[in-house]
Amino acid sequence: MAIELSPQTADGTVPSTFLDVRDLRVHFPTEDGLVKSVDGVSFALEKGKTLGIVGESGSGKSVTSLALLGLHKGTRAQVSGEVWLDGNELVGLSEAEMRALRGEKVSMIFQDPLSALHPFYTVGNQIAEAYMVHHKVSKKEAKERAVEMLKRVGIPQPDRRVSDYPHQFSGGMRQRAMIAMSLVCNPELLIADEPTTALDVTVQAQILDLIADLQEEYGSAVIIITHDLGVVSQVADDILVMYGGRRIEYGSAREVLKHPEHPYTWGLLQSMPSLTGDVHAKLNPIKGTPPSLINLPSGCAFNPRCAFKDRVPDGRCTTERPELRPMAGNEKHIAACHLADEEKAEIRGTRDKTDRLAK
Amino acid sequence: MSTTESIPEQKPASAAQSGGGENLLEVNGLQMHFPIRQGILFQRQIGAVRAVDGIDFAVKPGESLGLVGESGCGKSTTGRLVTRLLEPTAGSIRFDGEDITHKPVTKMRTARQQLQMIFQDPYSSLNPRHTVGTIIETPMRLNGINPEQGHKKRAQELLEIVGLNPEHYNRYPNEFSGGQRQRIGIARALALKPKLIVADEPVSALDVSIQAQVVNLLQSLQEEMGIAFLFIAHDLAVVRHFSQRVAVMYLGKIVEVGNREDIYARPRHPYTHALLSAVPEADPDGGDRERIRLAGDVPSPINPPSGCRFRTRCWKAQEKCATEEPPLVQISGNSAGHLTACHFPEEPSITSRDEDVVLDPALAALEESAGSGAAAESSTGEADKAATPEKSEKATDKD
């Protein structure tokens, strides 16, 4: 596992890790002001590993993924920072150069397969097209490849369904077709943006397992973006928690879920109802609502919703933005919070007695 | 595990349902078939979407009954039938001792005072051209309710109860966030002091931190005001938190119903097992849970499978399941009120079994190839891998 610890400097050296995102910023100028959707996000990912990006709506997780694919090119968005994929820098590439990589090296699974698939073309046609763009093959060969991919993702009677239109597929099958399309060129990096949010829970379980199994077979790196901590805990090796366009906690999935360090992550975990634990214990929601990205609160963006800011001396939470710092005993687990380790230990101590999640 | 387990003890469902205490809401044999018509001038009915196909349940005063199931199982239709937003094609609905199944719309108004609804989408269920005050007051005015303190005061009280600022009385819905709008919807439902609230996916459109706020609010309303809830949701964890009793629906039928503890710790129907095992938990250790991966999606309710409707996705299905529809009864070993509709029920436990049930052909194939690769490398895994091909064969048969 590679955790990027010196994130705030983009020095231009070629990194050794497969995917290295450094100080990525995506800003949208609007009439009301500059919307800083992503503001200095860095992470790294090795092949065969899965990174889960978690956050509420408006935390900048989807904008991050679009930036990785270069889909902000040609819009008003201002993208800066570096995205190194296998030794190539992506942010500075032209649209034409990016196009050559898209689908071949990086591909994406979108949340809503019905709007991501073209209603006018057959499913097979769309999968074959993605293959033909990157490979010099005949239409017949491409179609065979489409059938093979559909079979692989578990569409029954793939040779017949290949000439169906997206509306003839059910929700789960559409998402499978979408996965088939994104995997047709064996991409090395697969980005899944809320891949299961629109699906039923039994189908969600199938799709998550399918993504994990296919990853094992193809050895690609996967970024999975979701608001559901349950989903990331099933598939991710590392977890990045975003709030207000910034990273607030980053570490291995086990560390982040078992020993969360940021009050926001505590809040997310405590507001999730669970299938185990005391049913009579009340949920412990985070008060308030996510901040506006135009006017982030000063200091720590989470401070208006944080229950523990009184424990930090001199009101630093409202004046000084906390830097990401490694946690005691684990260099690879970083969080941005002013709370001293002793305070955290004390809060945990009182929490453990009442907390249904601390088992 | 014996699959030919017999069911010696069979009680008719209605007898077990009505036992113990007066029910606030009683639904018997409720059915909703939406006709499918064809033809331009002379439309003939060529079939029906059997959204709800004969269900029985009851809600006691102050109790919360959770209705769970996947999309298309008829849970929302059930909610709309109970509030009479849809006209049922058969069956009966008794509310507060009165038959409201086919009550004329003009007379429904009095019953609806006691029977309110909270909708899923907080954006489309509030009129954007009305102020919050108007939205909350309208039900009172329409029903001729004149509170002592006046409409405005009462509306402001309600805003305070649901955790909004009473000064926001004159604002419009677009000035509020999703969670706040859902609170306005709740205040509107409370305006008539209902005995039963039908909540149709009230939190599924909200972010997880906001979702917990709304669940807590509903819970305190239930406890403090003694309001009964029919809580419709697809999220099993939320339902577990909110409902004392839970009914699991599949393709227009209730397949299992029981107390929270029975459904979540001792489920008997294979579908309930599959649903529970599919819920992702934010615990990296995952606990000791069974793993069941069904194949495909829910079949179409236009032409549901014969016999047991779950049989096309069930790993225990036998000939009997295709010919004979299992009744919703108390299976031996279940506590009173825990009813299951299955010929070959599962063990009452959700801990992991010796062998995962993987019916999905793609998953089975991938795991088999991964498994054989691993088996070649190390001989330790061979014992449990040996059974995998058998499973995948079974899975492909089903398609």
mmCIF file of N, CA and C in Angstrom, chain A residues 55-141:
data_model
loop_
_atom_site.group_PDB
_atom_site.id
_atom_site.type_symbol
_atom_site.label_atom_id
_atom_site.label_comp_id
_atom_site.label_asym_id
_atom_site.label_seq_id
_atom_site.Cartn_x
_atom_site.Cartn_y
_atom_site.Cartn_z
ATOM 1 N N GLY A 55 -17.665 10.136 0.874
ATOM 2 C CA GLY A 55 -18.051 11.482 1.272
ATOM 3 C C GLY A 55 -19.521 11.693 1.003
ATOM 4 N N GLU A 56 -20.086 12.763 1.580
ATOM 5 C CA GLU A 56 -21.489 13.080 1.342
ATOM 6 C C GLU A 56 -21.625 13.730 -0.021
ATOM 7 N N SER A 57 -22.866 13.959 -0.452
ATOM 8 C CA SER A 57 -23.020 14.634 -1.736
ATOM 9 C C SER A 57 -22.434 16.043 -1.625
ATOM 10 N N GLY A 58 -21.738 16.459 -2.652
ATOM 11 C CA GLY A 58 -21.114 17.775 -2.628
ATOM 12 C C GLY A 58 -19.743 17.800 -1.994
ATOM 13 N N SER A 59 -19.161 16.620 -1.709
ATOM 14 C CA SER A 59 -17.842 16.633 -1.090
ATOM 15 C C SER A 59 -16.735 16.614 -2.137
ATOM 16 N N GLY A 60 -17.107 16.511 -3.408
ATOM 17 C CA GLY A 60 -16.110 16.596 -4.467
ATOM 18 C C GLY A 60 -15.605 15.262 -4.971
ATOM 19 N N LYS A 61 -16.233 14.171 -4.544
ATOM 20 C CA LYS A 61 -15.697 12.866 -4.938
ATOM 21 C C LYS A 61 -15.905 12.569 -6.419
ATOM 22 N N SER A 62 -17.084 12.926 -6.948
ATOM 23 C CA SER A 62 -17.322 12.656 -8.368
ATOM 24 C C SER A 62 -16.495 13.577 -9.255
ATOM 25 N N VAL A 63 -16.323 14.831 -8.846
ATOM 26 C CA VAL A 63 -15.526 15.780 -9.629
ATOM 27 C C VAL A 63 -14.080 15.287 -9.709
ATOM 28 N N THR A 64 -13.583 14.702 -8.621
ATOM 29 C CA THR A 64 -12.241 14.126 -8.635
ATOM 30 C C THR A 64 -12.128 13.061 -9.717
ATOM 31 N N SER A 65 -13.130 12.170 -9.775
ATOM 32 C CA SER A 65 -13.047 11.072 -10.727
ATOM 33 C C SER A 65 -13.123 11.583 -12.157
ATOM 34 N N LEU A 66 -13.950 12.597 -12.386
ATOM 35 C CA LEU A 66 -14.036 13.145 -13.741
ATOM 36 C C LEU A 66 -12.707 13.780 -14.137
ATOM 37 N N ALA A 67 -12.015 14.394 -13.166
ATOM 38 C CA ALA A 67 -10.725 15.010 -13.460
ATOM 39 C C ALA A 67 -9.699 13.951 -13.852
ATOM 40 N N LEU A 68 -9.756 12.774 -13.214
ATOM 41 C CA LEU A 68 -8.811 11.712 -13.557
ATOM 42 C C LEU A 68 -8.985 11.277 -15.003
ATOM 43 N N LEU A 69 -10.230 11.297 -15.467
ATOM 44 C CA LEU A 69 -10.497 10.884 -16.841
ATOM 45 C C LEU A 69 -10.311 12.040 -17.820
ATOM 46 N N GLY A 70 -9.981 13.223 -17.307
ATOM 47 C CA GLY A 70 -9.823 14.378 -18.187
ATOM 48 C C GLY A 70 -11.137 14.852 -18.754
ATOM 49 N N LEU A 71 -12.232 14.612 -18.059
ATOM 50 C CA LEU A 71 -13.531 14.991 -18.607
ATOM 51 C C LEU A 71 -13.888 16.446 -18.314
ATOM 52 N N HIS A 72 -12.998 17.159 -17.636
ATOM 53 C CA HIS A 72 -13.239 18.588 -17.455
ATOM 54 C C HIS A 72 -12.629 19.402 -18.581
ATOM 55 N N LYS A 73 -11.890 18.744 -19.460
ATOM 56 C CA LYS A 73 -11.269 19.467 -20.562
ATOM 57 C C LYS A 73 -12.361 20.025 -21.463
ATOM 58 N N GLY A 74 -12.210 21.275 -21.865
ATOM 59 C CA GLY A 74 -13.209 21.880 -22.735
ATOM 60 C C GLY A 74 -14.383 22.460 -21.976
ATOM 61 N N THR A 75 -14.347 22.411 -20.653
ATOM 62 C CA THR A 75 -15.389 23.087 -19.880
ATOM 63 C C THR A 75 -14.749 24.282 -19.182
ATOM 64 N N ARG A 76 -15.540 24.988 -18.368
ATOM 65 C CA ARG A 76 -15.003 26.164 -17.695
ATOM 66 C C ARG A 76 -14.161 25.807 -16.488
ATOM 67 N N ALA A 77 -14.155 24.529 -16.141
ATOM 68 C CA ALA A 77 -13.457 24.128 -14.919
ATOM 69 C C ALA A 77 -11.964 24.416 -15.023
ATOM 70 N N GLN A 78 -11.377 24.867 -13.916
ATOM 71 C CA GLN A 78 -9.934 25.091 -13.859
ATOM 72 C C GLN A 78 -9.309 23.930 -13.106
ATOM 73 N N VAL A 79 -8.553 23.110 -13.831
ATOM 74 C CA VAL A 79 -7.937 21.945 -13.215
ATOM 75 C C VAL A 79 -6.446 22.207 -13.058
ATOM 76 N N SER A 80 -5.924 21.987 -11.868
ATOM 77 C CA SER A 80 -4.479 22.079 -11.686
ATOM 78 C C SER A 80 -4.014 20.928 -10.816
ATOM 79 N N GLY A 81 -2.699 20.802 -10.693
ATOM 80 C CA GLY A 81 -2.145 19.656 -9.986
ATOM 81 C C GLY A 81 -1.628 18.634 -10.971
ATOM 82 N N GLU A 82 -1.279 17.463 -10.480
ATOM 83 C CA GLU A 82 -0.713 16.436 -11.348
ATOM 84 C C GLU A 82 -1.425 15.114 -11.152
ATOM 85 N N VAL A 83 -1.664 14.438 -12.256
ATOM 86 C CA VAL A 83 -2.176 13.071 -12.198
ATOM 87 C C VAL A 83 -1.207 12.202 -12.976
ATOM 88 N N TRP A 84 -0.443 11.386 -12.285
ATOM 89 C CA TRP A 84 0.524 10.514 -12.945
ATOM 90 C C TRP A 84 -0.057 9.125 -13.041
ATOM 91 N N LEU A 85 -0.214 8.652 -14.280
ATOM 92 C CA LEU A 85 -0.710 7.307 -14.480
ATOM 93 C C LEU A 85 0.358 6.527 -15.237
ATOM 94 N N ASP A 86 0.976 5.603 -14.575
ATOM 95 C CA ASP A 86 1.979 4.752 -15.199
ATOM 96 C C ASP A 86 3.061 5.589 -15.897
ATOM 97 N N GLY A 87 3.508 6.664 -15.233
ATOM 98 C CA GLY A 87 4.580 7.477 -15.791
ATOM 99 C C GLY A 87 4.140 8.573 -16.733
ATOM 100 N N ASN A 88 2.835 8.680 -17.013
ATOM 101 C CA ASN A 88 2.349 9.759 -17.871
ATOM 102 C C ASN A 88 1.569 10.762 -17.042
ATOM 103 N N GLU A 89 1.778 12.043 -17.325
ATOM 104 C CA GLU A 89 1.033 13.062 -16.614
ATOM 105 C C GLU A 89 -0.237 13.364 -17.416
ATOM 106 N N LEU A 90 -1.409 13.324 -16.776
ATOM 107 C CA LEU A 90 -2.669 13.428 -17.514
ATOM 108 C C LEU A 90 -3.263 14.829 -17.567
ATOM 109 N N VAL A 91 -3.015 15.637 -16.533
ATOM 110 C CA VAL A 91 -3.676 16.942 -16.478
ATOM 111 C C VAL A 91 -3.244 17.822 -17.652
ATOM 112 N N GLY A 92 -1.981 17.728 -18.033
ATOM 113 C CA GLY A 92 -1.474 18.584 -19.098
ATOM 114 C C GLY A 92 -1.748 18.068 -20.494
ATOM 115 N N LEU A 93 -2.347 16.887 -20.611
ATOM 116 C CA LEU A 93 -2.563 16.327 -21.939
ATOM 117 C C LEU A 93 -3.658 17.080 -22.689
ATOM 118 N N SER A 94 -3.553 17.073 -24.022
ATOM 119 C CA SER A 94 -4.618 17.664 -24.825
ATOM 120 C C SER A 94 -5.773 16.674 -24.894
ATOM 121 N N GLU A 95 -6.914 17.155 -25.325
ATOM 122 C CA GLU A 95 -8.094 16.301 -25.422
ATOM 123 C C GLU A 95 -7.820 15.096 -26.325
ATOM 124 N N ALA A 96 -7.121 15.327 -27.448
ATOM 125 C CA ALA A 96 -6.859 14.232 -28.380
ATOM 126 C C ALA A 96 -5.969 13.168 -27.741
ATOM 127 N N GLU A 97 -4.953 13.626 -26.997
ATOM 128 C CA GLU A 97 -4.052 12.656 -26.350
ATOM 129 C C GLU A 97 -4.793 11.888 -25.249
ATOM 130 N N MET A 98 -5.654 12.615 -24.532
ATOM 131 C CA MET A 98 -6.412 11.980 -23.462
ATOM 132 C C MET A 98 -7.356 10.935 -24.023
ATOM 133 N N ARG A 99 -7.897 11.255 -25.191
ATOM 134 C CA ARG A 99 -8.853 10.359 -25.832
ATOM 135 C C ARG A 99 -8.240 9.007 -26.137
ATOM 136 N N ALA A 100 -6.969 9.034 -26.491
ATOM 137 C CA ALA A 100 -6.288 7.779 -26.806
ATOM 138 C C ALA A 100 -6.156 6.901 -25.565
ATOM 139 N N LEU A 101 -6.082 7.542 -24.414
ATOM 140 C CA LEU A 101 -5.941 6.767 -23.173
ATOM 141 C C LEU A 101 -7.285 6.310 -22.625
ATOM 142 N N ARG A 102 -8.292 7.138 -22.852
ATOM 143 C CA ARG A 102 -9.596 6.883 -22.253
ATOM 144 C C ARG A 102 -10.191 5.600 -22.818
ATOM 145 N N GLY A 103 -10.601 4.710 -21.984
ATOM 146 C CA GLY A 103 -11.142 3.440 -22.458
ATOM 147 C C GLY A 103 -10.067 2.390 -22.518
ATOM 148 N N GLU A 104 -8.873 2.790 -22.999
ATOM 149 C CA GLU A 104 -7.778 1.842 -23.144
ATOM 150 C C GLU A 104 -7.043 1.651 -21.816
ATOM 151 N N LYS A 105 -6.666 2.763 -21.199
ATOM 152 C CA LYS A 105 -5.905 2.694 -19.950
ATOM 153 C C LYS A 105 -6.761 3.018 -18.733
ATOM 154 N N VAL A 106 -7.612 4.011 -18.892
ATOM 155 C CA VAL A 106 -8.519 4.407 -17.804
ATOM 156 C C VAL A 106 -9.935 4.267 -18.310
ATOM 157 N N SER A 107 -10.814 3.678 -17.524
ATOM 158 C CA SER A 107 -12.206 3.709 -17.942
ATOM 159 C C SER A 107 -13.084 3.841 -16.718
ATOM 160 N N MET A 108 -14.349 4.041 -16.970
ATOM 161 C CA MET A 108 -15.226 4.438 -15.883
ATOM 162 C C MET A 108 -16.561 3.716 -15.952
ATOM 163 N N ILE A 109 -17.086 3.399 -14.781
ATOM 164 C CA ILE A 109 -18.449 2.874 -14.668
ATOM 165 C C ILE A 109 -19.277 3.968 -14.006
ATOM 166 N N PHE A 110 -20.348 4.376 -14.661
ATOM 167 C CA PHE A 110 -21.143 5.475 -14.119
ATOM 168 C C PHE A 110 -22.276 4.967 -13.246
ATOM 169 N N GLN A 111 -22.822 5.910 -12.474
ATOM 170 C CA GLN A 111 -23.852 5.549 -11.512
ATOM 171 C C GLN A 111 -25.135 5.084 -12.189
ATOM 172 N N ASP A 112 -25.579 5.850 -13.166
ATOM 173 C CA ASP A 112 -26.864 5.559 -13.772
ATOM 174 C C ASP A 112 -26.639 4.959 -15.145
ATOM 175 N N PRO A 113 -26.716 3.638 -15.263
ATOM 176 C CA PRO A 113 -26.380 3.017 -16.547
ATOM 177 C C PRO A 113 -27.360 3.383 -17.655
ATOM 178 N N LEU A 114 -28.592 3.740 -17.285
ATOM 179 C CA LEU A 114 -29.556 4.050 -18.345
ATOM 180 C C LEU A 114 -29.184 5.337 -19.071
ATOM 181 N N SER A 115 -28.671 6.318 -18.322
ATOM 182 C CA SER A 115 -28.305 7.549 -19.008
ATOM 183 C C SER A 115 -26.879 7.492 -19.537
ATOM 184 N N ALA A 116 -26.085 6.526 -19.092
ATOM 185 C CA ALA A 116 -24.722 6.422 -19.609
ATOM 186 C C ALA A 116 -24.672 5.586 -20.889
ATOM 187 N N LEU A 117 -25.686 4.751 -21.106
ATOM 188 C CA LEU A 117 -25.735 3.982 -22.348
ATOM 189 C C LEU A 117 -26.579 4.760 -23.363
ATOM 190 N N HIS A 118 -26.192 4.665 -24.633
ATOM 191 C CA HIS A 118 -26.923 5.396 -25.660
ATOM 192 C C HIS A 118 -28.189 4.620 -26.034
ATOM 193 N N PRO A 119 -29.357 5.256 -25.960
ATOM 194 C CA PRO A 119 -30.590 4.497 -26.201
ATOM 195 C C PRO A 119 -30.785 4.092 -27.667
ATOM 196 N N PHE A 120 -30.037 4.724 -28.563
ATOM 197 C CA PHE A 120 -30.277 4.552 -29.993
ATOM 198 C C PHE A 120 -29.454 3.399 -30.575
ATOM 199 N N TYR A 121 -28.416 2.978 -29.866
ATOM 200 C CA TYR A 121 -27.565 1.905 -30.375
ATOM 201 C C TYR A 121 -27.724 0.655 -29.530
ATOM 202 N N THR A 122 -27.500 -0.490 -30.133
ATOM 203 C CA THR A 122 -27.608 -1.727 -29.360
ATOM 204 C C THR A 122 -26.454 -1.799 -28.369
ATOM 205 N N VAL A 123 -26.643 -2.592 -27.337
ATOM 206 C CA VAL A 123 -25.610 -2.743 -26.322
ATOM 207 C C VAL A 123 -24.325 -3.271 -26.949
ATOM 208 N N GLY A 124 -24.471 -4.262 -27.844
ATOM 209 C CA GLY A 124 -23.307 -4.857 -28.493
ATOM 210 C C GLY A 124 -22.550 -3.838 -29.319
ATOM 211 N N ASN A 125 -23.301 -3.018 -30.028
ATOM 212 C CA ASN A 125 -22.725 -1.972 -30.851
ATOM 213 C C ASN A 125 -21.844 -1.033 -30.027
ATOM 214 N N GLN A 126 -22.338 -0.667 -28.842
ATOM 215 C CA GLN A 126 -21.606 0.287 -28.004
ATOM 216 C C GLN A 126 -20.351 -0.341 -27.418
ATOM 217 N N ILE A 127 -20.444 -1.623 -27.066
ATOM 218 C CA ILE A 127 -19.258 -2.294 -26.527
ATOM 219 C C ILE A 127 -18.229 -2.467 -27.638
ATOM 220 N N ALA A 128 -18.711 -2.875 -28.824
ATOM 221 C CA ALA A 128 -17.811 -3.086 -29.957
ATOM 222 C C ALA A 128 -17.127 -1.783 -30.359
ATOM 223 N N GLU A 129 -17.864 -0.686 -30.296
ATOM 224 C CA GLU A 129 -17.298 0.606 -30.683
ATOM 225 C C GLU A 129 -16.104 0.950 -29.791
ATOM 226 N N ALA A 130 -16.302 0.742 -28.484
ATOM 227 C CA ALA A 130 -15.215 1.046 -27.564
ATOM 228 C C ALA A 130 -13.980 0.201 -27.894
ATOM 229 N N TYR A 131 -14.205 -1.019 -28.346
ATOM 230 C CA TYR A 131 -13.083 -1.898 -28.673
ATOM 231 C C TYR A 131 -12.417 -1.468 -29.980
ATOM 232 N N MET A 132 -13.239 -1.091 -30.964
ATOM 233 C CA MET A 132 -12.693 -0.751 -32.279
ATOM 234 C C MET A 132 -11.905 0.559 -32.260
ATOM 235 N N VAL A 133 -12.261 1.449 -31.342
ATOM 236 C CA VAL A 133 -11.534 2.715 -31.249
ATOM 237 C C VAL A 133 -10.064 2.454 -30.928
ATOM 238 N N HIS A 134 -9.809 1.457 -30.109
ATOM 239 C CA HIS A 134 -8.446 1.226 -29.645
ATOM 240 C C HIS A 134 -7.750 0.041 -30.313
ATOM 241 N N HIS A 135 -8.476 -0.770 -31.056
ATOM 242 C CA HIS A 135 -7.855 -1.926 -31.699
ATOM 243 C C HIS A 135 -8.222 -1.946 -33.178
ATOM 244 N N LYS A 136 -7.263 -2.368 -34.002
ATOM 245 C CA LYS A 136 -7.550 -2.471 -35.432
ATOM 246 C C LYS A 136 -8.164 -3.832 -35.703
ATOM 247 N N VAL A 137 -9.468 -3.906 -35.554
ATOM 248 C CA VAL A 137 -10.152 -5.173 -35.789
ATOM 249 C C VAL A 137 -11.362 -4.931 -36.672
ATOM 250 N N SER A 138 -11.852 -6.005 -37.267
ATOM 251 C CA SER A 138 -13.053 -5.872 -38.091
ATOM 252 C C SER A 138 -14.269 -5.790 -37.181
ATOM 253 N N LYS A 139 -15.388 -5.383 -37.780
ATOM 254 C CA LYS A 139 -16.627 -5.275 -37.012
ATOM 255 C C LYS A 139 -17.011 -6.627 -36.422
ATOM 256 N N LYS A 140 -16.764 -7.663 -37.228
ATOM 257 C CA LYS A 140 -17.164 -9.006 -36.793
ATOM 258 C C LYS A 140 -16.378 -9.414 -35.548
ATOM 259 N N GLU A 141 -15.077 -9.164 -35.602
ATOM 260 C CA GLU A 141 -14.239 -9.523 -34.447
ATOM 261 C C GLU A 141 -14.656 -8.741 -33.208
#
